[in-house]
Coordinates of C-alpha atoms in Angstrom, one line a residue:
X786 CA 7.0 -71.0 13.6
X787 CA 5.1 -70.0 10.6
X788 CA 5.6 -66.9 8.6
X789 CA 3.1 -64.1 7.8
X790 CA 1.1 -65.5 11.3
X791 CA -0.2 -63.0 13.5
X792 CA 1.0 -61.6 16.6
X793 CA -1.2 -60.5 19.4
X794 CA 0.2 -56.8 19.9
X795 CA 2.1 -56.4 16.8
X796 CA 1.1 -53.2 14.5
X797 CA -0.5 -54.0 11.2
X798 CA 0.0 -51.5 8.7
X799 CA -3.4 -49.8 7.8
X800 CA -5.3 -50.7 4.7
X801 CA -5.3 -48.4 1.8
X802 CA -8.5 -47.1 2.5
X803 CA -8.0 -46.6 6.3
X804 CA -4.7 -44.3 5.3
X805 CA -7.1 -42.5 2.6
X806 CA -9.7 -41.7 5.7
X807 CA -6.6 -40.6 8.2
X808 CA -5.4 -37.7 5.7
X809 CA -9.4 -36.9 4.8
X810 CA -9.5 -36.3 8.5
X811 CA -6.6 -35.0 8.8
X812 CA -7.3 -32.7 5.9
X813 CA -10.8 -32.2 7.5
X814 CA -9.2 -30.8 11.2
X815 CA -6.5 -28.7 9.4
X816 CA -9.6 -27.0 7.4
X817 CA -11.3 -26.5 10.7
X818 CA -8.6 -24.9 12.6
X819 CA -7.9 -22.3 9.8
X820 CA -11.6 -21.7 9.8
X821 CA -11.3 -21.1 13.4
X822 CA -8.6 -18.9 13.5
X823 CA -9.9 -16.6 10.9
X824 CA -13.2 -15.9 13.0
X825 CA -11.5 -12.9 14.4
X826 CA -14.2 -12.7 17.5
X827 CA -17.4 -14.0 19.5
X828 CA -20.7 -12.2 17.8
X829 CA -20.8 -10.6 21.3
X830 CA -17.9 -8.9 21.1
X831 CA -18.4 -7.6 17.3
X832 CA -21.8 -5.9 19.4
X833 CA -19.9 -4.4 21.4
X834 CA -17.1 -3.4 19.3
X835 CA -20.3 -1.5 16.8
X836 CA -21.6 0.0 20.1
X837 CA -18.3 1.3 20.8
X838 CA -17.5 2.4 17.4
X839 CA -20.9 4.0 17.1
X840 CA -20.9 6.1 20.0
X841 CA -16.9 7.2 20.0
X842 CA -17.6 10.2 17.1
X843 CA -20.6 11.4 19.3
X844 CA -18.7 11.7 23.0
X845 CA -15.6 12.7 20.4
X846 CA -17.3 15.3 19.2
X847 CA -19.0 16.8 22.3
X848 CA -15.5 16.7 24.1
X849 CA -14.3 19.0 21.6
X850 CA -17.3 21.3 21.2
X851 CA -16.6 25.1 21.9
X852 CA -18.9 25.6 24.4
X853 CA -20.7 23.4 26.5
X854 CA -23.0 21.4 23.9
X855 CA -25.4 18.7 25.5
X856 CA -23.1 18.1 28.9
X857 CA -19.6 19.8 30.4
X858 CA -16.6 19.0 28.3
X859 CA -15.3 16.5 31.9
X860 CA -18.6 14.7 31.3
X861 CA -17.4 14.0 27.8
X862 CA -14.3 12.8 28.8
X863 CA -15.3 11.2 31.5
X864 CA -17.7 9.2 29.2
X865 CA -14.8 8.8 26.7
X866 CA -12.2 7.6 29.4
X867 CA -14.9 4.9 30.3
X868 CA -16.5 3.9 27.0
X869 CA -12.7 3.3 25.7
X870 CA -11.4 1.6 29.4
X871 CA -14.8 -0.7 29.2
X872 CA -14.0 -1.5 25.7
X873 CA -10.4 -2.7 26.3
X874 CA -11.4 -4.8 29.2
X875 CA -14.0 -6.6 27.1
X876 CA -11.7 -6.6 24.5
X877 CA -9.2 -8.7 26.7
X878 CA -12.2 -10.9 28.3
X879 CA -13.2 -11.9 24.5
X880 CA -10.0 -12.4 23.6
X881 CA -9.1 -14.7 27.0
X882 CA -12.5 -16.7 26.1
X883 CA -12.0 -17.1 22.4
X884 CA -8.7 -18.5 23.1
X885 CA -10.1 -21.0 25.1
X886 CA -13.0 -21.9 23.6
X887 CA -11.1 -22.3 20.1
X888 CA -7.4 -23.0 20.9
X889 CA -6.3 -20.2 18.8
X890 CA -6.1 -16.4 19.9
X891 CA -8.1 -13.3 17.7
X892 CA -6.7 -12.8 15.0
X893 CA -6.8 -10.3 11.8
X894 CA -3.7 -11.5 10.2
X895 CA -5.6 -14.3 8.2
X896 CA -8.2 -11.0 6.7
X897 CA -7.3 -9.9 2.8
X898 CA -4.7 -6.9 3.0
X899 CA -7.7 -5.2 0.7
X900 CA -10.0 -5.4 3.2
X901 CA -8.4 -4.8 6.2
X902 CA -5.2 -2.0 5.0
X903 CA -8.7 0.5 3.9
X904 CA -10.4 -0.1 7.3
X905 CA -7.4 0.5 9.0
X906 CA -6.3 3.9 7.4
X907 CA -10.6 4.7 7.7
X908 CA -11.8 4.2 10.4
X909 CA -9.6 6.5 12.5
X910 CA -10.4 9.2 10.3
X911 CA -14.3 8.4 10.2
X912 CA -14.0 8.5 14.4
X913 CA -11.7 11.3 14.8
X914 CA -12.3 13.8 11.3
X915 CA -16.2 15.0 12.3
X916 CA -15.9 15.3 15.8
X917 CA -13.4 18.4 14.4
X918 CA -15.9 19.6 11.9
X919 CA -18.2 20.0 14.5
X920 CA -16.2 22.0 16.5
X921 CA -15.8 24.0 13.3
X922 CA -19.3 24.1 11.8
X923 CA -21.1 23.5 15.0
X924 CA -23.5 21.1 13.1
X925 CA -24.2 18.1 15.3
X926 CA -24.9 16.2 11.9
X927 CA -21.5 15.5 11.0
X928 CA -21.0 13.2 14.0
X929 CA -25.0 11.4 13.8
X930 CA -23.4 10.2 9.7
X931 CA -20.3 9.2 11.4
X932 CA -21.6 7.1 13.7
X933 CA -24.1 5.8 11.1
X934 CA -21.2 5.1 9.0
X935 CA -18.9 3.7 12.0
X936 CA -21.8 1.2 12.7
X937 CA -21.9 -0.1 9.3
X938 CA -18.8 -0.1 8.6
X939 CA -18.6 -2.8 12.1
X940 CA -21.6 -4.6 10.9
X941 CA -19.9 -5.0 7.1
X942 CA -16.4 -6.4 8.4
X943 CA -18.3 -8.7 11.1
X944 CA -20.1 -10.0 8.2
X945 CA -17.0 -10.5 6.1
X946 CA -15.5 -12.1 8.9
X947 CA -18.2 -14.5 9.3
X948 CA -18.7 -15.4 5.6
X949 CA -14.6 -15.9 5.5
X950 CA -15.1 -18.4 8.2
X951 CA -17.7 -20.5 6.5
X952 CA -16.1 -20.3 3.4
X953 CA -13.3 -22.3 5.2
X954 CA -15.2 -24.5 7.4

């Protein structure tokens, strides 16, 4: 038998340059699966989640008006239980369908603290604060810049999300 011959169904190690294309592919998959898990949701949902946002200091604020201002205060919380209930369950739907489309479930842990620690002390405060100063000052304006500000604030982070995600595609 002759050495170095070639045997049908033996494995040959891989050339140089086929191990240099296995780790730049390899390189290249690990890249797109931390882009993918640092898209935090579907561009539906970050709709939705503005719409929400944008209309919670509004029904908010007329829940806690002194008299009745626009509707009954059980018409505002009526629209509040359902705005938030509807919001949870599309919550969990994009959630569900993001994990399956991508592998990898929603996530905000993979954001910059800076970014996410201010929006996360904020935005309560920005839904919660003016629908009390109305009450107090009974001008309706304090909840219109709130959900102004909500919405943009939405729009800002969805954009930060995206850009984050190309940045590490």
């Amino acid at each position: 038998m002759e050495t170095g011959a070639s045997f049908p169904g033996r494995y040959a190690p891989p050339t140089s340059d086929e191990a240099r294309a296995a780790l730049a592919e390899a390189a290249r998959i690990r890249a797109s699966v931390t882009a993918l898990s640092a898209t935090p949701w579907p561009a539906w949902f970050a709709t939705v989640t503005t719409a929400y946002v944008a209309a919670f200091p509004v029904v908010y604020g007329g829940l806690l008006a002194d008299q009745r201002w626009l509707l009954p205060e059980a018409a505002w919380g009526t629209a509040l239980l359902i705005i938030t209930a509807v919001y949870l369950v599309l919550s969990a739907v994009a959630a569900r369908s993001w994990r399956q489309h991508t592998g990898v479930a929603l996530r905000l842990d993979v954001l910059p603290a800076r970014a996410t620690v201010p929006v996360a002390i904020g935005l309560p405060a920005l839904l919660v604060a003016p629908g009390w100063v109305f009450r107090a000052t009974g001008q309706a304006g304090w909840l219109a810049a709130a959900s102004v500000a909500t919405a943009a604030l939405s729009v800002g982070f969805h954009i930060a999300f995206v850009r984050l995600h190309r940045k590490a595609s």
